Structures are given as structure tokens and as C-alpha cells.
CSV table of C-alpha atoms and ligand atoms in Angstrom, one decimal:
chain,number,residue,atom,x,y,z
A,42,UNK,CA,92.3,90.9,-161.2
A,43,UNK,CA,91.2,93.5,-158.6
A,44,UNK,CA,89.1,96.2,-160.2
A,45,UNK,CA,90.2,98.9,-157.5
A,46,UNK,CA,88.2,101.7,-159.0
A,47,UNK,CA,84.7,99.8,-158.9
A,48,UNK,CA,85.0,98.5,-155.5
A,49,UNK,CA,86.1,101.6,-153.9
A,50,UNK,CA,83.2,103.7,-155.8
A,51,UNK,CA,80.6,100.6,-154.3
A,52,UNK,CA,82.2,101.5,-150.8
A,53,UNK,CA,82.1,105.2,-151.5
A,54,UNK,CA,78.0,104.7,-152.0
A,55,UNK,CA,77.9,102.2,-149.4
A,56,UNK,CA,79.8,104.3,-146.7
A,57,UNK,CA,77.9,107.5,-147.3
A,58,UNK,CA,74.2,105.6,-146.6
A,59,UNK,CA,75.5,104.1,-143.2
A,60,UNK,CA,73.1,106.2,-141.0
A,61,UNK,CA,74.4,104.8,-137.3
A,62,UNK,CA,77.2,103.5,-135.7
A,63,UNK,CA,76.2,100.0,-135.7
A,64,UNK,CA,75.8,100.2,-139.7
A,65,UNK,CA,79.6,101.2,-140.0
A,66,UNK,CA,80.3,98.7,-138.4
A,67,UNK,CA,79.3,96.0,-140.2
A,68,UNK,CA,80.7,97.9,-143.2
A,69,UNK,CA,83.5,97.8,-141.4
A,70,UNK,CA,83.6,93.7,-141.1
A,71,UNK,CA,82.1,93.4,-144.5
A,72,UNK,CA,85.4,95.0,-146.0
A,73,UNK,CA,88.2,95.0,-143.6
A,74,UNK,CA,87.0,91.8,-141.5
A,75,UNK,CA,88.9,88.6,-141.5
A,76,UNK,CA,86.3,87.1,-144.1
A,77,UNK,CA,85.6,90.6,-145.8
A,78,UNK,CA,86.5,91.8,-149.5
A,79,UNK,CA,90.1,93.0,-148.8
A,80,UNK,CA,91.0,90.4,-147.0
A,81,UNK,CA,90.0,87.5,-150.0
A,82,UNK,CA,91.6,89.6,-152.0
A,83,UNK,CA,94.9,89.3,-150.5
A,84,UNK,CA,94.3,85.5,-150.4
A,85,UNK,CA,95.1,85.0,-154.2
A,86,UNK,CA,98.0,87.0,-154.2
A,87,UNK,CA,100.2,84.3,-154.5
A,88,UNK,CA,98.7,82.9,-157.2
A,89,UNK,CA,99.5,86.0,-159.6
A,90,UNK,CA,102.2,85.9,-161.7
A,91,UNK,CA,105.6,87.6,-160.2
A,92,UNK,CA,104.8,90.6,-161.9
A,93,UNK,CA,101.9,91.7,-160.9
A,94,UNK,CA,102.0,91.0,-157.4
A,95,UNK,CA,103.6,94.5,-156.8
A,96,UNK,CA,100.9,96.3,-158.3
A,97,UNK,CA,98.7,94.0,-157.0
A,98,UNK,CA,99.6,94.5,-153.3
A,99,UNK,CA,100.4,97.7,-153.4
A,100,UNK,CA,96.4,98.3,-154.7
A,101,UNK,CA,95.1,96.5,-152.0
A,102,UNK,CA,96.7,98.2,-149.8
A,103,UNK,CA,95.7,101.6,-151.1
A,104,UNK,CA,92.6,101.1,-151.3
A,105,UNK,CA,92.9,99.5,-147.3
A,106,UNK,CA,94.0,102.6,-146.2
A,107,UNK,CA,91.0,104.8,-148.5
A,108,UNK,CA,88.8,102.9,-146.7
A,109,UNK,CA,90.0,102.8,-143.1
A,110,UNK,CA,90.6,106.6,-143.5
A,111,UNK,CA,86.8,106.8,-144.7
A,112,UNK,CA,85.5,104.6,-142.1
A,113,UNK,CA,87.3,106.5,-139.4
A,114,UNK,CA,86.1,109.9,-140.6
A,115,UNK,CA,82.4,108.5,-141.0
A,116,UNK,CA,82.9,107.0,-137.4
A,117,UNK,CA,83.5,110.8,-136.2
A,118,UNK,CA,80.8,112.1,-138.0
A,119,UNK,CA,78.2,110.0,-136.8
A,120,UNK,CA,79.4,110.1,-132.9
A,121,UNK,CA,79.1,113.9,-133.4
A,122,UNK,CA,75.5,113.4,-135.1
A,123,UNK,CA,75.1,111.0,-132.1
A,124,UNK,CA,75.7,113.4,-129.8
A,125,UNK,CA,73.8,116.2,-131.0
A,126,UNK,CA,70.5,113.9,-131.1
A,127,UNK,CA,71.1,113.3,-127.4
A,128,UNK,CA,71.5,116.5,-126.4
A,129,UNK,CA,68.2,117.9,-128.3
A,130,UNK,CA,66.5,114.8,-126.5
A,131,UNK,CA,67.7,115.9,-123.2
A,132,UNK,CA,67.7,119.4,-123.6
A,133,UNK,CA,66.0,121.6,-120.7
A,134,UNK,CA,64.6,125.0,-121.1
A,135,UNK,CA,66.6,126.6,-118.0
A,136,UNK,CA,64.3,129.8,-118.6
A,137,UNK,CA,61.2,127.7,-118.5
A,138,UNK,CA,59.4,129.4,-115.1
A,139,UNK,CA,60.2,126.6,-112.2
A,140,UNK,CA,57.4,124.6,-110.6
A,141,UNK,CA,56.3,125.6,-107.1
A,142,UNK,CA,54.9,123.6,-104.5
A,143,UNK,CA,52.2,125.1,-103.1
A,144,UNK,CA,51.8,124.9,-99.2
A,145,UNK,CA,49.1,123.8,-96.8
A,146,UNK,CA,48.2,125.7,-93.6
A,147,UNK,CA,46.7,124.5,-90.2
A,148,UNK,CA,43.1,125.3,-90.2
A,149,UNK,CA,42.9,128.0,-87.4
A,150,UNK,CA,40.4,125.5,-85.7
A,151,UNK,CA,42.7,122.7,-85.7
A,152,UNK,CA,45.5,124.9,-84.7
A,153,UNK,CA,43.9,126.2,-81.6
A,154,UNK,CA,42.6,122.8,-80.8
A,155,UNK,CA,46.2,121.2,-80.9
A,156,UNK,CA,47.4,124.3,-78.6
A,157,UNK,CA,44.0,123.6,-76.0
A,158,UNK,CA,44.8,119.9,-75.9
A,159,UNK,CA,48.8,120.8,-75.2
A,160,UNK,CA,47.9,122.9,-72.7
A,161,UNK,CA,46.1,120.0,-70.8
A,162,UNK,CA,48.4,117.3,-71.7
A,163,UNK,CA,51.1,119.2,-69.8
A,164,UNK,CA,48.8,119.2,-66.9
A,165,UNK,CA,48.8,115.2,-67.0
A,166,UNK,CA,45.7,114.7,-68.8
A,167,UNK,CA,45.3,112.2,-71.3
A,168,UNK,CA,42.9,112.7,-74.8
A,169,UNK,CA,39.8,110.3,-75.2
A,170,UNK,CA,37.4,110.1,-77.7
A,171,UNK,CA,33.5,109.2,-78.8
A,172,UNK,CA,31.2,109.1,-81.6
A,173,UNK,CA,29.6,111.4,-83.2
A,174,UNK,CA,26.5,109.8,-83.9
A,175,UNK,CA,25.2,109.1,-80.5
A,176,UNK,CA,23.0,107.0,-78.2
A,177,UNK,CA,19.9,109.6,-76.7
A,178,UNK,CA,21.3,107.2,-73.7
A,179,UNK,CA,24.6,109.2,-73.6
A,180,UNK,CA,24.1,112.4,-75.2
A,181,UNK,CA,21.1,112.7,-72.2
A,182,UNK,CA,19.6,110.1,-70.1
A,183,UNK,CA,22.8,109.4,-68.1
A,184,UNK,CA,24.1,113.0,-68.3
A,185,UNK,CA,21.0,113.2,-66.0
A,186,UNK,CA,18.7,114.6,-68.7
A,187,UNK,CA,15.7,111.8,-68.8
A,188,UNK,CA,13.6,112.1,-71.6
A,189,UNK,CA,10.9,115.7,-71.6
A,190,UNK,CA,14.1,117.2,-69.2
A,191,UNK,CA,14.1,120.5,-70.0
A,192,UNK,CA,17.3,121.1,-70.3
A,193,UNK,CA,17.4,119.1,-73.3
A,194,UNK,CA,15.4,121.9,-75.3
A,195,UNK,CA,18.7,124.1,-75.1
A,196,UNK,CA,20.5,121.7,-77.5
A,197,UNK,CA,19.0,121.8,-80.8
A,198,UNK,CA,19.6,118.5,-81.4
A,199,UNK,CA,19.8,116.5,-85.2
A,200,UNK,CA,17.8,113.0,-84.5
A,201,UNK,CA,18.6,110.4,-86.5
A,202,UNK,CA,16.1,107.9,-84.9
A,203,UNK,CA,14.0,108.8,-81.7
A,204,UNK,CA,17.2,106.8,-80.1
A,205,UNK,CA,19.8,108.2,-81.8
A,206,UNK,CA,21.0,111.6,-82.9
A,207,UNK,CA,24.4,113.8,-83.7
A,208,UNK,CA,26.0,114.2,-80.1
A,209,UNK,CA,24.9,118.1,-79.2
A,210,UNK,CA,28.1,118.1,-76.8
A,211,UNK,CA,31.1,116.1,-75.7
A,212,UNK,CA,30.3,115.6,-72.4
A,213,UNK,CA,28.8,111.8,-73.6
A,214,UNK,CA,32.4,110.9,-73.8
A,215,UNK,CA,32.4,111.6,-69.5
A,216,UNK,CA,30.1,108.1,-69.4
A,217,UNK,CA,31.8,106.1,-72.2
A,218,UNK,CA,34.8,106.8,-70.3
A,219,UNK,CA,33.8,106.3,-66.9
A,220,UNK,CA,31.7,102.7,-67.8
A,221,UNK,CA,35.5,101.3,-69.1
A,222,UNK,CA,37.7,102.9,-66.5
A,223,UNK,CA,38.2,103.1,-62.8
A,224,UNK,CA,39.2,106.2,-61.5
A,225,UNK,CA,41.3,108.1,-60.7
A,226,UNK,CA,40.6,109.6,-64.0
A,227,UNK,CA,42.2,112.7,-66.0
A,228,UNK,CA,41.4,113.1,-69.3
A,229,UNK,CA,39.9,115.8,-71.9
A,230,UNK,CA,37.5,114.6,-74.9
A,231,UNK,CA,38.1,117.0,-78.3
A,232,UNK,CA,35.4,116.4,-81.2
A,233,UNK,CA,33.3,117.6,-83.2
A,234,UNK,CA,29.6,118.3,-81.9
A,235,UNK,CA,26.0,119.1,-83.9
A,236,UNK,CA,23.5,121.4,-83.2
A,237,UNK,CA,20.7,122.9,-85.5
A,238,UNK,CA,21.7,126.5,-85.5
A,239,UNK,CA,23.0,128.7,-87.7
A,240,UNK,CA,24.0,132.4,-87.3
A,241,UNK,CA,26.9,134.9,-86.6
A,242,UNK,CA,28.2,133.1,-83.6
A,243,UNK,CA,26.7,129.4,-84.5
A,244,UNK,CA,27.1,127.0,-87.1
A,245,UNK,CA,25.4,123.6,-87.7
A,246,UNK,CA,28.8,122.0,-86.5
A,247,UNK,CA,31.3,122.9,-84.3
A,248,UNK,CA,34.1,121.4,-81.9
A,249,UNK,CA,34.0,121.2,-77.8
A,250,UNK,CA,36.9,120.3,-75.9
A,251,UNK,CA,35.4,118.4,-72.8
A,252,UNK,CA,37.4,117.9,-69.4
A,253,UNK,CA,36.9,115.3,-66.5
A,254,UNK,CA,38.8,114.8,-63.7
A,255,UNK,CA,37.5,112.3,-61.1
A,256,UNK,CA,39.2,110.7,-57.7
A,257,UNK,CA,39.0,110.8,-54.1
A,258,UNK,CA,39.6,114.1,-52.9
A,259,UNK,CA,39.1,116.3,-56.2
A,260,UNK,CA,37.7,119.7,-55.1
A,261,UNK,CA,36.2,122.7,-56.8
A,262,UNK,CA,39.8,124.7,-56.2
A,263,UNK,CA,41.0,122.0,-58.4
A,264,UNK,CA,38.8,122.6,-61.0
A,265,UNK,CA,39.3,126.3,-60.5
A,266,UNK,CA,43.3,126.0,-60.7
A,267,UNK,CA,43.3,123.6,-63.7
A,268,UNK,CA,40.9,126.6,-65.6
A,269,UNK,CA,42.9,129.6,-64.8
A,270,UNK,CA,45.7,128.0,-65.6
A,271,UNK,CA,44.3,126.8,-68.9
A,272,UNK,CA,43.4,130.3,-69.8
A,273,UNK,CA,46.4,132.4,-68.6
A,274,UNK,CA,48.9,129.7,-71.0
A,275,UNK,CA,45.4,129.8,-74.0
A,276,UNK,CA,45.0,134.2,-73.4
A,277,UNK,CA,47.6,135.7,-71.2
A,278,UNK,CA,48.7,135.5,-67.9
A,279,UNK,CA,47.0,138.4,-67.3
A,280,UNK,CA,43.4,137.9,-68.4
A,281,UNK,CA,41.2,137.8,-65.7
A,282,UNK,CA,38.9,134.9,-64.9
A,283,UNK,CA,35.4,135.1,-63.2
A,284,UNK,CA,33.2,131.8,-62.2
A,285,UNK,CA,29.1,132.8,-62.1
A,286,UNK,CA,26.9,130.2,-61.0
A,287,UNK,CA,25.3,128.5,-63.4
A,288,UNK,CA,23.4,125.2,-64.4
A,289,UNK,CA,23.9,121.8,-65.7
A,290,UNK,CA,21.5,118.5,-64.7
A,291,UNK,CA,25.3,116.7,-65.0
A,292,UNK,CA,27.2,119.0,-62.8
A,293,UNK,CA,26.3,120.2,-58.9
A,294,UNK,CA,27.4,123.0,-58.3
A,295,UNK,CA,27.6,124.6,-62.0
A,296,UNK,CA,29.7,127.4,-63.1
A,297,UNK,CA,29.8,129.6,-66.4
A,298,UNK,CA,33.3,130.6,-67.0
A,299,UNK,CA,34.0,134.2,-67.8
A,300,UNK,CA,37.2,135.8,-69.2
A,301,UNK,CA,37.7,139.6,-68.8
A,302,UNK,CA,37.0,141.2,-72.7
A,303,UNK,CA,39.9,141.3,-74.3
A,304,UNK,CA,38.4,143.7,-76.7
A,305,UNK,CA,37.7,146.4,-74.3
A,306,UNK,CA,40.1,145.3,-71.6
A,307,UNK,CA,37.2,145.2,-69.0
A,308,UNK,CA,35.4,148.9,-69.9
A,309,UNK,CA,32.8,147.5,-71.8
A,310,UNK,CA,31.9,147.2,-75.5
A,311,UNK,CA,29.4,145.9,-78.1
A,312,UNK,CA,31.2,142.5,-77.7
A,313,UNK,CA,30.8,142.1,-74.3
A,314,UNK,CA,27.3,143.7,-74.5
A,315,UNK,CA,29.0,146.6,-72.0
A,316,UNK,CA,29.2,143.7,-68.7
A,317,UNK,CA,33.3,143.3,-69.7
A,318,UNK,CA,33.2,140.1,-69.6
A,319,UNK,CA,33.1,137.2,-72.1
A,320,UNK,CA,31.4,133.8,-71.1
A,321,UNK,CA,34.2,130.9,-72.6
A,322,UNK,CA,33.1,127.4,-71.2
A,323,UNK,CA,31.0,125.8,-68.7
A,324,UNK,CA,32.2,123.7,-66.0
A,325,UNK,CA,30.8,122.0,-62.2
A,326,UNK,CA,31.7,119.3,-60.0
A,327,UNK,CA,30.5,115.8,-61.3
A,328,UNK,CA,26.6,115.2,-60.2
A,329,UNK,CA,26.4,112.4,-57.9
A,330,UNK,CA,23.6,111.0,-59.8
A,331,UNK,CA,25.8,110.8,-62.8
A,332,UNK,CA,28.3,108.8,-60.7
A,333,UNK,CA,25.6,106.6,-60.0
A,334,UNK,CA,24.7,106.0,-63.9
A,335,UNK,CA,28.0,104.6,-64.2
A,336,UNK,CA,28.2,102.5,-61.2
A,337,UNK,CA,30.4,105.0,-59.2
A,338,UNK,CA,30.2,105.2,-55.5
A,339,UNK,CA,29.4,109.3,-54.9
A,340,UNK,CA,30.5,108.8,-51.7
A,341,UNK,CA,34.1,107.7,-52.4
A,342,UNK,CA,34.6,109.8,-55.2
A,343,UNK,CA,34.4,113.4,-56.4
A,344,UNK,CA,35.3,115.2,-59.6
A,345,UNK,CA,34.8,118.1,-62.3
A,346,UNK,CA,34.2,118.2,-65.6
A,347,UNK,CA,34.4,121.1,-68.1
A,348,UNK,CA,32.9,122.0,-71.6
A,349,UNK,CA,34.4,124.4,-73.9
A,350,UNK,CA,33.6,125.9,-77.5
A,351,UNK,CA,36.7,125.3,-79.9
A,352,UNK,CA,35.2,128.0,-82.7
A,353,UNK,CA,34.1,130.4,-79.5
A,354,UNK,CA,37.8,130.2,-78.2
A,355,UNK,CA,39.5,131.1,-81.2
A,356,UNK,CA,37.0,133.9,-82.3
A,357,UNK,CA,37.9,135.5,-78.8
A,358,UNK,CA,41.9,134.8,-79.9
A,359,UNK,CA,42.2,136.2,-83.4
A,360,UNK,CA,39.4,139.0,-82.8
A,361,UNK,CA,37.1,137.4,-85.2
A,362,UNK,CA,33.5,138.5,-85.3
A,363,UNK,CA,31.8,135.8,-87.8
A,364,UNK,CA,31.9,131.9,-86.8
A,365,UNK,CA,31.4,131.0,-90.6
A,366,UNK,CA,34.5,132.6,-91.8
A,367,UNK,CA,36.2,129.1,-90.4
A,368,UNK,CA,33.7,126.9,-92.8
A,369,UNK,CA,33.9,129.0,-96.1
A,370,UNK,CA,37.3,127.9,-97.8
A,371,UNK,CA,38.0,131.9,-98.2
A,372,UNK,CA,41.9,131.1,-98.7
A,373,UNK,CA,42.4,134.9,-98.2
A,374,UNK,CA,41.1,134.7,-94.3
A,375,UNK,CA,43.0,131.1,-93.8
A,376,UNK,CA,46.1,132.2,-94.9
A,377,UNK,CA,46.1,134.7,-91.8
A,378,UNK,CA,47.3,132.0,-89.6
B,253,LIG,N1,28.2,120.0,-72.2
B,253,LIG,C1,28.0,121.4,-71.8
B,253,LIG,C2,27.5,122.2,-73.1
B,253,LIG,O1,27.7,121.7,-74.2
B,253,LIG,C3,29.2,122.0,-71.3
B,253,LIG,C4,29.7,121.4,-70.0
B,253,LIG,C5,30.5,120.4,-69.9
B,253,LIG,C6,29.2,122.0,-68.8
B,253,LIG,C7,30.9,119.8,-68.7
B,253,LIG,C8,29.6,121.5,-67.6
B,253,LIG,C9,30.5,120.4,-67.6
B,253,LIG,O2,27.0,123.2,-73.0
């Protein structure tokens, strides 16, 4: 006989400790499934008497629906418990301040240095480049600077070895060059250079551009054409450009390049120590003897080559009056450019 009342109060207990959907679930099989409790129970109704299969049937069926009504409830309940869990999981905190990607800068060195380099590259010159630590062979002795030349006393240099030292200029890249390729030649040489020196207008390490240009019939208008153009497109097309004779053991004739003071438009100031002019790079036609270092016939060929101060350029740009603002990480002067 089917005790109704105890097997709907076990489902009752049963039901309400089901704590996910999977749980119902087997509650579901383990009552209403083809091998579950109801379904036995409807297995022996033919063998009741007449009688009591009415009551019987109509028992089981009762209690069939009480518990597919229950389980259907439960099911709704624990989706919407299901759901709730999920959402705390995923919840976001819209009011939570956002995150913000900081951005980088160009270094005002580097930016200037790209802007020199495109200036020359439109002008058909490739870029080359040379160590930093460097041979007293190519920082010097075939620059035309034998060993006691005292020329060599103007470049402070850092020695490594007696042989070998931090490069005190570019122009070593002129040779390295010049042994690998034939001319004609047209390249300028960026990098870093080292001297020992360290004040207002110097630090210990600072970046040349270098320029060389050697072929047949290159001529000191070419050199002086290639420079004003360079600093008309760097300054303005209206800055004035002087060339004083100067001196270099690598170059014959020599030049100093000066700009007109673009802080005093020419008058004179402090800055331009009242002459209204500012000295930006050095520059010459290519010393025979060098050609000869390098295997070159001086009589076939002829060139230039140029020097330039990176730091110096971009001081005379921006109006800067202290080199070592560039190497102190002061975010508040880098974020000017
Ligand atoms: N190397 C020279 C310097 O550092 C600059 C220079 C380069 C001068 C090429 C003439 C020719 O002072």
C-alpha cells in the first residue's frame, strides 16, 4: 500500500536541501524517472484488488503532480539563485576611476636627431654607423692625429687601454667607412661621443652627427650648399650662415660654422658673447693625407666632411641654457617637447 503522506514529507525534506540544479535533478530521476519511486509504484497497480485501484491511482497521481509542481518551482528558484551568484561574480564597479595609460615622449635629443638625419636623407645621404669604444687608430692616427699631435689635447679623451678609448668624435666612422667602400660616397654618421668634461654647455656624453661626402669633382661650394641648406630646413630659412676659417689635422681647408644669434637676432647678447654669432659645427674639405690612410688616390678624388653637436643644436633650438637639463629625467622640462 502506498503510504502517500510519508513519501511526500521525505520529498518535502529532500527537495528543500537540493542546493543546485544538478541536485534537482537527480531528485528529479530518483522520483519521477523511469526506475524512480512513482514509477514502481504504478508497477503493482494491477495487482491491487479492483477496489483499491481508484484510490490507488488517483494517489499516485496526486502526489505526481505535488512533486512535479515542487520540482518545477525549486527549478525557478535556483536558476534565479543561479543568476544572482553570476552576476555578483561578474559585477563591475562602473564608478571605479578608469585606468590610464600613461604616454611616452621623444627625448628632445632624439627628436632633433631624427629631424637632422631627415634633413640629410632628403639630400641623398645614407646613415652609417661605428663603435663607441674605439681604436686610438681611428679616433686619431688616421684622422691625421699621430700619437703627441697636439690637437689631440683638445679632446678630453676617456682611455680604456693606451690603444683604446671612448671615441671623442664621430669623425672615426669617415675611415671605417671609407676602408669598406669605394666612392662616390654620401653618408652622415649619428652617435653618441665621450669626452671628460662636465659644465653648463658640456657633459661627459653627448651625440655628433658627422657628414662625408667624397667623389670626383666635390668642391667646397658643395659643402657650403649642403650646410646652408641643412640649417635654413634645422633653423629658418632666414638664419644667416657665416664660414671662419678654422682648423682640423683631418680636413684642409677648415671651417667653423657660424649661425646668426637667434637670441639677439644678430645685435649681440650674453649668448653670443656680443659677436652675434653662434659657432654650430665644424666642417673642411677631406685632408689628402687622410685619403691616403685609406688607400684613396687624393688625386682622383675630393670630398668634405662635417661635425656637428646634437645637444649644442637643440639648446640653440629650444632656447635652452643648461646642457644637463637633457640628462636629469626632470619629467617637468621633457614634457615640453
Ligand atoms: N670631429 C670634429 C670635432 O669633433 C668635427 C669635425 C668633423 C670637423 C668633420 C671637421 C670635419 O670637433
Amino acid at each position: 500500500m502506498l503510504d502517500s503522506d510519508s513519501l511526500k514529507k521525505t520529498f518535502i525534506a529532500e527537495i528543500n536541501a537540493t542546493a543546485s540544479l544538478a541536485e534537482l535533478q537527480q531528485l528529479r530521476v530518483k522520483y519521477l524517472g523511469k526506475k524512480g519511486l512513482l514509477t514502481s509504484q504504478l508497477k503493482s497497480l494491477p495487482t491491487l484488488p479492483a477496489e483499491e485501484r481508484r484510490l490507488f491511482g488517483k494517489a499516485v497521481n496526486e502526489l505526481k503532480e505535488f512533486i512535479e509542481a515542487e520540482i518545477a518551482s525549486r527549478e525557478s528558484v535556483l536558476i534565479e539563485e543561479d543568476r544572482r551568484k553570476r552576476l555578483a561574480a561578474e559585477a563591475i564597479d562602473v564608478t571605479l576611476p578608469g585606468k590610464y595609460t600613461l604616454f611616452g615622449r621623444e627625448h628632445p635629443i632624439n627628436k632633433v636627431l631624427r629631424e637632422i638625419i631627415d634633413v640629410f636623407v632628403t639630400m641623398g645621404f645614407g646613415v652609417e654607423e661605428g663603435p663607441e669604444v674605439e681604436l686610438d687608430y681611428y679616433n686619431f692616427e688616421a684622422l691625421n692625429m699621430p700619437k703627441d699631435h697636439p690637437a689631440r689635447d683638445m679632446q678630453d679623451t676617456f682611455y680604456i687601454t693606451e690603444d683604446v678609448m671612448l671615441r671623442t668624435h664621430t669623425s672615426p666612422v669617415q675611415i671605417r667607412v671609407m676602408e669598406k667602400k669605394k666612392p662616390p660616397l654620401r653618408f652622415i654618421a649619428p652617435g653618441k661621443v665621450y669626452r671628460c668634461d662636465a659644465d653648463i654647455s658640456h657633459t661627459p656624453m653627448f651625440h655628433q652627427v658627422e657628414g662625408l661626402m667624397v667623389d670626383t669633382d666635390v668642391s667646397f661650394s658643395d659643402l657650403k650648399g649642403v650646410l646652408e641648406t641643412f640649417i635654413h630646413r634645422i633653423f629658418s630659412p632666414e638664419t644667416p650662415v657665416r664660414f671662419r676659417p678654422s682648423f682640423f689635422p683631418f680636413t684642409e681647408p677648415s671651417a667653423e660654422v657660424d649661425i646668426g644669434c637667434i637670441f639677439c637676432k644678430g645685435r649681440g647678447c650674453q649668448i653670443c658673447k656680443t659677436s652675434g654669432w653662434l659657432e654650430i659645427l665644424g666642417a673642411g674639405m677631406v685632408n689628402p693625407h687622410v685619403f691616403e690612410m685609406v688607400g684613396y688616390d687624393p688625386e682622383v678624388y675630393t670630398g668634405f666632411a662635417f661635425g656637428m653637436g646634437v645637444e649644442r643644436i637643440t639648446m640653440l633650438k629650444y632656447s635652452i641654457d643648461d646642457i644637463r637639463l637633457f640628462y636629469e629625467n626632470d619629467l617637468r622640462f621633457l614634457r615640453q617637447f
